[in-house]
PDB file of C-alpha atoms and ligand atoms in Angstrom:
ATOM      1  CA  MET A   2      52.567 -15.760-131.958  1.00  0.00           C
ATOM      2  CA  ASP A   3      56.329 -15.805-131.479  1.00  0.00           C
ATOM      3  CA  GLY A   4      56.621 -12.205-130.369  1.00  0.00           C
ATOM      4  CA  ILE A   5      55.705 -10.653-127.062  1.00  0.00           C
ATOM      5  CA  THR A   6      52.355  -8.993-126.357  1.00  0.00           C
ATOM      6  CA  ILE A   7      52.129  -6.518-123.468  1.00  0.00           C
ATOM      7  CA  ALA A   8      48.724  -5.549-122.008  1.00  0.00           C
ATOM      8  CA  LEU A   9      48.484  -1.973-120.712  1.00  0.00           C
ATOM      9  CA  SER A  10      45.608   0.278-119.759  1.00  0.00           C
ATOM     10  CA  LYS A  11      45.423   3.882-120.938  1.00  0.00           C
ATOM     11  CA  GLY A  12      46.052   6.723-118.547  1.00  0.00           C
ATOM     12  CA  ARG A  13      48.302   6.600-115.507  1.00  0.00           C
ATOM     13  CA  ILE A  14      49.458   2.994-115.954  1.00  0.00           C
ATOM     14  CA  PHE A  15      50.439   3.520-119.595  1.00  0.00           C
ATOM     15  CA  GLU A  16      52.229   6.788-118.816  1.00  0.00           C
ATOM     16  CA  GLU A  17      54.117   5.477-115.805  1.00  0.00           C
ATOM     17  CA  THR A  18      55.063   2.222-117.549  1.00  0.00           C
ATOM     18  CA  LEU A  19      56.593   4.014-120.565  1.00  0.00           C
ATOM     19  CA  PRO A  20      59.966   4.787-118.930  1.00  0.00           C
ATOM     20  CA  LEU A  21      60.175   1.220-117.626  1.00  0.00           C
ATOM     21  CA  LEU A  22      59.587  -0.243-121.090  1.00  0.00           C
ATOM     22  CA  ALA A  23      62.099   2.204-122.555  1.00  0.00           C
ATOM     23  CA  ALA A  24      64.737   0.594-120.332  1.00  0.00           C
ATOM     24  CA  ALA A  25      64.025  -2.652-122.177  1.00  0.00           C
ATOM     25  CA  GLY A  26      64.330  -0.870-125.538  1.00  0.00           C
ATOM     26  CA  ILE A  27      60.560  -0.899-126.061  1.00  0.00           C
ATOM     27  CA  GLU A  28      58.796   2.306-127.176  1.00  0.00           C
ATOM     28  CA  PRO A  29      55.182   2.252-128.416  1.00  0.00           C
ATOM     29  CA  LEU A  30      54.879   3.844-131.868  1.00  0.00           C
ATOM     30  CA  GLU A  31      51.498   5.441-131.163  1.00  0.00           C
ATOM     31  CA  ASN A  32      49.881   7.240-128.261  1.00  0.00           C
ATOM     32  CA  PRO A  33      46.717   5.400-127.109  1.00  0.00           C
ATOM     33  CA  GLU A  34      45.235   8.686-125.852  1.00  0.00           C
ATOM     34  CA  THR A  35      45.024  10.006-129.409  1.00  0.00           C
ATOM     35  CA  SER A  36      45.084   6.849-131.520  1.00  0.00           C
ATOM     36  CA  ARG A  37      42.039   4.607-131.774  1.00  0.00           C
ATOM     37  CA  LYS A  38      44.211   1.590-132.406  1.00  0.00           C
ATOM     38  CA  LEU A  39      43.987  -1.111-129.759  1.00  0.00           C
ATOM     39  CA  ILE A  40      47.102  -2.940-130.956  1.00  0.00           C
ATOM     40  CA  ILE A  41      50.138  -0.710-131.028  1.00  0.00           C
ATOM     41  CA  PRO A  42      53.462  -1.686-132.574  1.00  0.00           C
ATOM     42  CA  THR A  43      56.681  -0.727-130.816  1.00  0.00           C
ATOM     43  CA  THR A  44      60.265   0.094-131.735  1.00  0.00           C
ATOM     44  CA  ARG A  45      60.911  -3.629-131.381  1.00  0.00           C
ATOM     45  CA  ALA A  46      59.409  -5.630-134.255  1.00  0.00           C
ATOM     46  CA  ASP A  47      58.837  -8.595-131.916  1.00  0.00           C
ATOM     47  CA  VAL A  48      56.950  -6.627-129.247  1.00  0.00           C
ATOM     48  CA  ARG A  49      53.457  -5.128-129.414  1.00  0.00           C
ATOM     49  CA  VAL A  50      51.222  -3.431-126.870  1.00  0.00           C
ATOM     50  CA  VAL A  51      47.489  -4.148-126.533  1.00  0.00           C
ATOM     51  CA  ILE A  52      45.356  -1.458-124.912  1.00  0.00           C
ATOM     52  CA  VAL A  53      42.892  -2.924-122.391  1.00  0.00           C
ATOM     53  CA  ARG A  54      40.615  -1.707-119.619  1.00  0.00           C
ATOM     54  CA  ALA A  55      42.608  -1.647-116.349  1.00  0.00           C
ATOM     55  CA  THR A  56      40.445  -4.381-114.800  1.00  0.00           C
ATOM     56  CA  ASP A  57      40.867  -6.592-117.884  1.00  0.00           C
ATOM     57  CA  ALA A  58      44.699  -6.703-117.864  1.00  0.00           C
ATOM     58  CA  PRO A  59      44.960  -9.787-115.567  1.00  0.00           C
ATOM     59  CA  THR A  60      42.411 -11.647-117.691  1.00  0.00           C
ATOM     60  CA  TYR A  61      44.350 -11.061-120.926  1.00  0.00           C
ATOM     61  CA  VAL A  62      47.552 -12.284-119.278  1.00  0.00           C
ATOM     62  CA  GLN A  63      45.899 -15.190-117.444  1.00  0.00           C
ATOM     63  CA  TYR A  64      44.625 -16.675-120.716  1.00  0.00           C
ATOM     64  CA  GLY A  65      47.810 -15.927-122.644  1.00  0.00           C
ATOM     65  CA  ALA A  66      46.274 -13.339-124.998  1.00  0.00           C
ATOM     66  CA  ALA A  67      49.042 -11.141-123.596  1.00  0.00           C
ATOM     67  CA  ASP A  68      52.357 -12.473-122.274  1.00  0.00           C
ATOM     68  CA  ILE A  69      53.042  -9.583-119.924  1.00  0.00           C
ATOM     69  CA  GLY A  70      50.877  -6.869-118.402  1.00  0.00           C
ATOM     70  CA  VAL A  71      50.687  -4.215-115.752  1.00  0.00           C
ATOM     71  CA  ALA A  72      47.884  -4.131-113.174  1.00  0.00           C
ATOM     72  CA  GLY A  73      47.141  -2.378-109.902  1.00  0.00           C
ATOM     73  CA  LYS A  74      47.296  -4.499-106.770  1.00  0.00           C
ATOM     74  CA  ASP A  75      43.632  -3.568-106.213  1.00  0.00           C
ATOM     75  CA  VAL A  76      42.739  -5.158-109.554  1.00  0.00           C
ATOM     76  CA  LEU A  77      44.921  -8.208-108.836  1.00  0.00           C
ATOM     77  CA  LEU A  78      43.371  -8.783-105.412  1.00  0.00           C
ATOM     78  CA  GLU A  79      39.895  -8.684-106.932  1.00  0.00           C
ATOM     79  CA  HIS A  80      40.943 -10.911-109.862  1.00  0.00           C
ATOM     80  CA  GLY A  81      42.596 -13.484-107.596  1.00  0.00           C
ATOM     81  CA  GLY A  82      45.817 -13.864-109.598  1.00  0.00           C
ATOM     82  CA  ASP A  83      45.185 -17.326-111.105  1.00  0.00           C
ATOM     83  CA  GLY A  84      47.712 -18.231-113.816  1.00  0.00           C
ATOM     84  CA  LEU A  85      49.808 -15.146-113.156  1.00  0.00           C
ATOM     85  CA  TYR A  86      53.370 -14.636-112.022  1.00  0.00           C
ATOM     86  CA  GLN A  87      53.753 -11.334-110.205  1.00  0.00           C
ATOM     87  CA  PRO A  88      57.548 -10.945-110.237  1.00  0.00           C
ATOM     88  CA  LEU A  89      57.844  -7.204-109.725  1.00  0.00           C
ATOM     89  CA  ASP A  90      56.279  -4.364-107.798  1.00  0.00           C
ATOM     90  CA  LEU A  91      56.707  -1.492-110.276  1.00  0.00           C
ATOM     91  CA  LYS A  92      55.978   1.104-107.567  1.00  0.00           C
ATOM     92  CA  ILE A  93      53.893   3.155-109.992  1.00  0.00           C
ATOM     93  CA  ALA A  94      50.272   4.415-109.842  1.00  0.00           C
ATOM     94  CA  ARG A  95      50.523   4.412-106.059  1.00  0.00           C
ATOM     95  CA  CYS A  96      47.541   5.088-103.839  1.00  0.00           C
ATOM     96  CA  ARG A  97      45.801   3.727-100.741  1.00  0.00           C
ATOM     97  CA  MET A  98      42.672   1.606-100.360  1.00  0.00           C
ATOM     98  CA  MET A  99      40.586   3.341 -97.698  1.00  0.00           C
ATOM     99  CA  VAL A 100      37.222   3.237 -95.966  1.00  0.00           C
ATOM    100  CA  ALA A 101      35.567   6.659 -96.249  1.00  0.00           C
ATOM    101  CA  ILE A 102      32.410   8.122 -94.726  1.00  0.00           C
ATOM    102  CA  PRO A 103      30.461  11.379 -94.903  1.00  0.00           C
ATOM    103  CA  ALA A 104      31.995  13.983 -92.566  1.00  0.00           C
ATOM    104  CA  GLY A 105      30.058  13.815 -89.304  1.00  0.00           C
ATOM    105  CA  PHE A 106      28.917  10.187 -89.552  1.00  0.00           C
ATOM    106  CA  ASP A 107      29.718   8.449 -86.257  1.00  0.00           C
ATOM    107  CA  TYR A 108      31.332   5.364 -87.754  1.00  0.00           C
ATOM    108  CA  ALA A 109      33.012   4.202 -84.527  1.00  0.00           C
ATOM    109  CA  ASN A 110      29.718   4.313 -82.683  1.00  0.00           C
ATOM    110  CA  ALA A 111      27.844   2.518 -85.467  1.00  0.00           C
ATOM    111  CA  VAL A 112      30.488  -0.229 -85.437  1.00  0.00           C
ATOM    112  CA  ARG A 113      30.466  -0.425 -81.632  1.00  0.00           C
ATOM    113  CA  GLN A 114      26.696  -0.886 -81.593  1.00  0.00           C
ATOM    114  CA  GLY A 115      26.997  -3.735 -84.070  1.00  0.00           C
ATOM    115  CA  ALA A 116      24.914  -1.906 -86.667  1.00  0.00           C
ATOM    116  CA  ARG A 117      24.895  -3.507 -90.102  1.00  0.00           C
ATOM    117  CA  LEU A 118      26.730  -0.974 -92.245  1.00  0.00           C
ATOM    118  CA  LYS A 119      25.933  -0.494 -95.909  1.00  0.00           C
ATOM    119  CA  VAL A 120      29.203  -0.204 -97.809  1.00  0.00           C
ATOM    120  CA  ALA A 121      29.346   0.645-101.508  1.00  0.00           C
ATOM    121  CA  THR A 122      32.422  -0.363-103.500  1.00  0.00           C
ATOM    122  CA  LYS A 123      33.915  -1.634-106.721  1.00  0.00           C
ATOM    123  CA  TYR A 124      36.244  -3.788-104.575  1.00  0.00           C
ATOM    124  CA  ILE A 125      33.898  -6.418-103.108  1.00  0.00           C
ATOM    125  CA  ARG A 126      36.572  -8.979-102.292  1.00  0.00           C
ATOM    126  CA  ILE A 127      38.948  -6.534-100.580  1.00  0.00           C
ATOM    127  CA  ALA A 128      36.077  -4.960 -98.625  1.00  0.00           C
ATOM    128  CA  ARG A 129      34.632  -8.322 -97.554  1.00  0.00           C
ATOM    129  CA  GLU A 130      37.987  -9.481 -96.182  1.00  0.00           C
ATOM    130  CA  HIS A 131      38.677  -6.177 -94.458  1.00  0.00           C
ATOM    131  CA  PHE A 132      35.392  -6.068 -92.547  1.00  0.00           C
ATOM    132  CA  ALA A 133      35.382  -9.803 -91.824  1.00  0.00           C
ATOM    133  CA  ALA A 134      38.839  -9.487 -90.236  1.00  0.00           C
ATOM    134  CA  LYS A 135      37.498  -6.677 -88.041  1.00  0.00           C
ATOM    135  CA  GLY A 136      34.333  -8.580 -87.211  1.00  0.00           C
ATOM    136  CA  VAL A 137      32.170  -5.761 -88.576  1.00  0.00           C
ATOM    137  CA  HIS A 138      28.881  -6.753 -90.194  1.00  0.00           C
ATOM    138  CA  VAL A 139      28.389  -5.118 -93.569  1.00  0.00           C
ATOM    139  CA  ASP A 140      26.083  -5.294 -96.539  1.00  0.00           C
ATOM    140  CA  LEU A 141      28.269  -4.776 -99.587  1.00  0.00           C
ATOM    141  CA  ILE A 142      26.808  -2.957-102.569  1.00  0.00           C
ATOM    142  CA  LYS A 143      28.702  -3.427-105.832  1.00  0.00           C
ATOM    143  CA  LEU A 144      29.208  -0.291-107.906  1.00  0.00           C
ATOM    144  CA  TYR A 145      30.999   0.249-111.212  1.00  0.00           C
ATOM    145  CA  GLY A 146      31.149   4.043-111.238  1.00  0.00           C
ATOM    146  CA  SER A 147      32.018   6.825-108.785  1.00  0.00           C
ATOM    147  CA  MET A 148      31.678   5.420-105.288  1.00  0.00           C
ATOM    148  CA  GLU A 149      31.907   8.882-103.768  1.00  0.00           C
ATOM    149  CA  LEU A 150      28.311   9.539-104.771  1.00  0.00           C
ATOM    150  CA  ALA A 151      26.863   6.577-102.853  1.00  0.00           C
ATOM    151  CA  PRO A 152      26.845   8.032 -99.294  1.00  0.00           C
ATOM    152  CA  LEU A 153      25.777  11.461-100.577  1.00  0.00           C
ATOM    153  CA  ALA A 154      22.783   9.977-102.382  1.00  0.00           C
ATOM    154  CA  GLY A 155      21.825   7.769 -99.430  1.00  0.00           C
ATOM    155  CA  LEU A 156      22.802   4.495-101.075  1.00  0.00           C
ATOM    156  CA  ALA A 157      25.415   3.566 -98.470  1.00  0.00           C
ATOM    157  CA  ASP A 158      26.865   4.565 -95.078  1.00  0.00           C
ATOM    158  CA  ALA A 159      30.458   4.184 -96.202  1.00  0.00           C
ATOM    159  CA  ILE A 160      32.593   3.397 -99.237  1.00  0.00           C
ATOM    160  CA  VAL A 161      35.770   1.449 -99.895  1.00  0.00           C
ATOM    161  CA  ASP A 162      37.775   3.263-102.567  1.00  0.00           C
ATOM    162  CA  LEU A 163      41.233   4.282-103.705  1.00  0.00           C
ATOM    163  CA  VAL A 164      42.586   7.579-102.466  1.00  0.00           C
ATOM    164  CA  SER A 165      45.557   9.344-103.965  1.00  0.00           C
ATOM    165  CA  THR A 166      45.625  13.094-103.282  1.00  0.00           C
ATOM    166  CA  GLY A 167      42.395  13.013-101.247  1.00  0.00           C
ATOM    167  CA  SER A 168      40.884  15.846-103.256  1.00  0.00           C
ATOM    168  CA  THR A 169      37.963  13.763-104.575  1.00  0.00           C
ATOM    169  CA  LEU A 170      36.896  12.835-101.041  1.00  0.00           C
ATOM    170  CA  LYS A 171      37.304  16.428 -99.891  1.00  0.00           C
ATOM    171  CA  ALA A 172      35.276  17.835-102.788  1.00  0.00           C
ATOM    172  CA  ASN A 173      32.422  15.541-101.797  1.00  0.00           C
ATOM    173  CA  ASN A 174      32.584  16.158 -98.045  1.00  0.00           C
ATOM    174  CA  LEU A 175      33.846  12.653 -97.283  1.00  0.00           C
ATOM    175  CA  VAL A 176      36.647  11.639 -94.933  1.00  0.00           C
ATOM    176  CA  ALA A 177      38.916   8.604 -94.985  1.00  0.00           C
ATOM    177  CA  ILE A 178      38.776   6.773 -91.682  1.00  0.00           C
ATOM    178  CA  GLU A 179      40.468   3.432 -92.223  1.00  0.00           C
ATOM    179  CA  HIS A 180      43.504   2.464 -94.221  1.00  0.00           C
ATOM    180  CA  ILE A 181      43.081  -1.003 -95.721  1.00  0.00           C
ATOM    181  CA  ILE A 182      46.184  -1.481 -97.858  1.00  0.00           C
ATOM    182  CA  ASP A 183      48.809   0.417 -99.862  1.00  0.00           C
ATOM    183  CA  ILE A 184      48.387  -0.047-103.603  1.00  0.00           C
ATOM    184  CA  SER A 185      50.857   0.086-106.477  1.00  0.00           C
ATOM    185  CA  SER A 186      51.009  -1.599-109.869  1.00  0.00           C
ATOM    186  CA  ARG A 187      52.654  -4.955-110.498  1.00  0.00           C
ATOM    187  CA  LEU A 188      54.162  -6.572-113.519  1.00  0.00           C
ATOM    188  CA  ILE A 189      52.193  -9.707-114.348  1.00  0.00           C
ATOM    189  CA  VAL A 190      53.411 -12.525-116.564  1.00  0.00           C
ATOM    190  CA  ASN A 191      51.595 -15.523-118.058  1.00  0.00           C
ATOM    191  CA  GLN A 192      53.100 -18.626-116.446  1.00  0.00           C
ATOM    192  CA  ALA A 193      53.190 -20.743-119.614  1.00  0.00           C
ATOM    193  CA  ALA A 194      54.631 -17.869-121.689  1.00  0.00           C
ATOM    194  CA  LEU A 195      57.412 -17.443-119.154  1.00  0.00           C
ATOM    195  CA  LYS A 196      58.498 -21.026-119.811  1.00  0.00           C
ATOM    196  CA  LEU A 197      57.987 -21.021-123.597  1.00  0.00           C
ATOM    197  CA  LYS A 198      59.357 -17.541-124.318  1.00  0.00           C
ATOM    198  CA  ARG A 199      61.875 -17.343-121.489  1.00  0.00           C
ATOM    199  CA  GLU A 200      64.720 -16.019-123.656  1.00  0.00           C
ATOM    200  CA  LYS A 201      62.594 -13.022-124.692  1.00  0.00           C
ATOM    201  CA  ILE A 202      60.706 -12.388-121.452  1.00  0.00           C
ATOM    202  CA  VAL A 203      63.450 -12.661-118.825  1.00  0.00           C
ATOM    203  CA  PRO A 204      65.633  -9.877-120.345  1.00  0.00           C
ATOM    204  CA  ILE A 205      62.570  -7.603-120.417  1.00  0.00           C
ATOM    205  CA  LEU A 206      61.845  -8.359-116.745  1.00  0.00           C
ATOM    206  CA  ASP A 207      65.487  -7.789-115.809  1.00  0.00           C
ATOM    207  CA  ALA A 208      65.675  -4.472-117.691  1.00  0.00           C
ATOM    208  CA  ILE A 209      62.495  -3.253-115.994  1.00  0.00           C
ATOM    209  CA  ALA A 210      63.656  -4.492-112.578  1.00  0.00           C
ATOM    210  CA  SER A 211      66.922  -2.596-112.945  1.00  0.00           C
ATOM    211  CA  VAL A 212      65.118   0.738-113.364  1.00  0.00           C
ATOM    212  CA  VAL A 213      62.486   0.071-110.716  1.00  0.00           C
ATOM    213  CA  GLY A 214      65.391  -0.056-108.320  1.00  0.00           C
ATOM    214  CA  SER A 215      64.590  -3.363-106.687  1.00  0.00           C
ATOM    215  CA  GLY A 216      67.221  -5.226-108.694  1.00  0.00           C
ATOM    216  CA  ALA A 217      66.641  -8.294-110.854  1.00  0.00           C
ATOM    217  CA  VAL A 218      66.337 -10.554-107.820  1.00  0.00           C
ATOM    218  CA  GLU A 219      62.722 -11.595-108.071  1.00  0.00           C
ATOM    219  CA  SER A 220      62.702 -12.035-111.827  1.00  0.00           C
ATOM    220  CA  CYS A 221      65.762 -14.281-111.498  1.00  0.00           C
ATOM    221  CA  ALA A 222      63.992 -16.300-108.852  1.00  0.00           C
ATOM    222  CA  VAL A 223      61.534 -17.624-111.430  1.00  0.00           C
ATOM    223  CA  LYS A 224      64.311 -18.761-113.810  1.00  0.00           C
ATOM    224  CA  SER A 225      65.137 -22.162-112.261  1.00  0.00           C
TER     225      SER A 225
HETATM  226  O1  PRT B   8      39.155   4.763-115.236  1.00  0.00           O
HETATM  227  P1  PRT B   8      38.516   3.472-115.683  1.00  0.00           P
HETATM  228  O2  PRT B   8      37.145   3.296-115.152  1.00  0.00           O
HETATM  229  O3  PRT B   8      38.669   3.189-117.139  1.00  0.00           O
HETATM  230  O4  PRT B   8      39.330   2.267-115.029  1.00  0.00           O
HETATM  231  P2  PRT B   8      40.210   2.312-113.759  1.00  0.00           P
HETATM  232  O5  PRT B   8      39.767   3.346-112.804  1.00  0.00           O
HETATM  233  O6  PRT B   8      40.301   0.898-113.260  1.00  0.00           O
HETATM  234  O7  PRT B   8      41.613   2.708-114.415  1.00  0.00           O
HETATM  235  P3  PRT B   8      42.620   3.848-114.021  1.00  0.00           P
HETATM  236  O8  PRT B   8      43.562   3.948-115.157  1.00  0.00           O
HETATM  237  O9  PRT B   8      41.885   5.049-113.560  1.00  0.00           O
HETATM  238  O10 PRT B   8      43.352   3.228-112.768  1.00  0.00           O
HETATM  239  C1  PRT B   8      44.294   2.201-112.954  1.00  0.00           C
HETATM  240  C2  PRT B   8      44.972   1.902-111.623  1.00  0.00           C
HETATM  241  O11 PRT B   8      45.602   3.080-111.110  1.00  0.00           O
HETATM  242  C3  PRT B   8      44.051   1.446-110.500  1.00  0.00           C
HETATM  243  O12 PRT B   8      43.737   0.085-110.614  1.00  0.00           O
HETATM  244  C4  PRT B   8      44.894   1.762-109.271  1.00  0.00           C
HETATM  245  O13 PRT B   8      45.756   0.673-108.983  1.00  0.00           O
HETATM  246  C5  PRT B   8      45.755   2.956-109.719  1.00  0.00           C
HETATM  247  N1  PRT B   8      45.392   4.249-109.091  1.00  0.00           N
HETATM  248  C6  PRT B   8      46.280   5.098-108.485  1.00  0.00           C
HETATM  249  C7  PRT B   8      44.183   4.817-109.016  1.00  0.00           C
HETATM  250  C8  PRT B   8      44.332   6.024-108.311  1.00  0.00           C
HETATM  251  N2  PRT B   8      45.657   6.179-108.007  1.00  0.00           N
HETATM  252  C9  PRT B   8      43.183   6.869-108.069  1.00  0.00           C
HETATM  253  N3  PRT B   8      43.314   7.927-107.429  1.00  0.00           N
HETATM  254  N4  PRT B   8      42.960   4.433-109.485  1.00  0.00           N
HETATM  255  C10 PRT B   8      41.904   5.232-109.263  1.00  0.00           C
HETATM  256  N5  PRT B   8      41.951   6.422-108.566  1.00  0.00           N
HETATM  257  C11 PRT B   8      40.667   7.155-108.413  1.00  0.00           C
HETATM  258  C12 PRT B   8      39.908   6.751-107.142  1.00  0.00           C
HETATM  259  O14 PRT B   8      39.112   5.599-107.385  1.00  0.00           O
HETATM  260  C13 PRT B   8      39.064   7.980-106.843  1.00  0.00           C
HETATM  261  O15 PRT B   8      37.872   8.012-107.614  1.00  0.00           O
HETATM  262  O16 PRT B   8      40.881   8.558-108.280  1.00  0.00           O
HETATM  263  C14 PRT B   8      39.963   9.101-107.318  1.00  0.00           C
HETATM  264  C15 PRT B   8      40.689   9.625-106.110  1.00  0.00           C
HETATM  265  O17 PRT B   8      41.787  10.387-106.465  1.00  0.00           O
HETATM  266  P4  PRT B   8      42.265  11.581-105.522  1.00  0.00           P
HETATM  267  O18 PRT B   8      43.579  12.005-106.088  1.00  0.00           O
HETATM  268  O19 PRT B   8      41.221  12.644-105.632  1.00  0.00           O
HETATM  269  O20 PRT B   8      42.397  11.065-104.116  1.00  0.00           O
HETATM  270 MG1   MG B   9      39.751   5.473-113.194  1.00  0.00          MG
END
């Protein structure tokens, strides 16, 4: 396909990416929250949006099924980033990756005593690296749904999860005790598409960069 395909997930990423795409003259013609269509045309005949699960965005772009996409740094760290250029931090969908425990659990003491902690998370790779760097022994338990339930139900001692307002932790009597990394969403670009469709992709990257506020520096850096 000659045109440009952009992979976006519904919800916060779609909403926060809209103004950035508008700067490049791209406006989706349907709202994915109400439409069941997974391929959405835009105000530009040569640009379409495909609606994907947030964790699938890097995969679509990696294999060239989408030329451009938007994905959280959490998702990119877990994916590994193979085949992807990551030219821009869009500074949207911001949150923090944290370790959280039930209020009252003596985490510091458990760690000091060298206890093997059970940690439930969707983010196995990030969690493994975090605890390895600290020299803390953990058994990681992979979850796909709400991690907040795991310590409450006795599945794990702690969780590694994203925290934004903190209200989900609070509502479940959990407290964040370690900050692992700040998270925001990145623009991702298929490396081959960037070469083959440069004249279409670079102006889109530059237009987005100009509204993100970081200038077009990084997207120019891949021009050579
Ligand atoms: O929701 P779904 O299961 O379909 O997929 P997803 O959760 O991967 O997608 P989505 O759209 O919810 O998240 C997309 C991206 O948004 C993530 O990859 C993050 O980079 C980013 N983001 C920003 C967040 C949050 N903030 C966030 N608060 N992703 C998830 N959360 C969750 C968090 O996991 C926790 O359950 O919200 C809850 C905490 O929120 P607070 O405000 O109560 O602290
Ligand atoms: Mg979600």
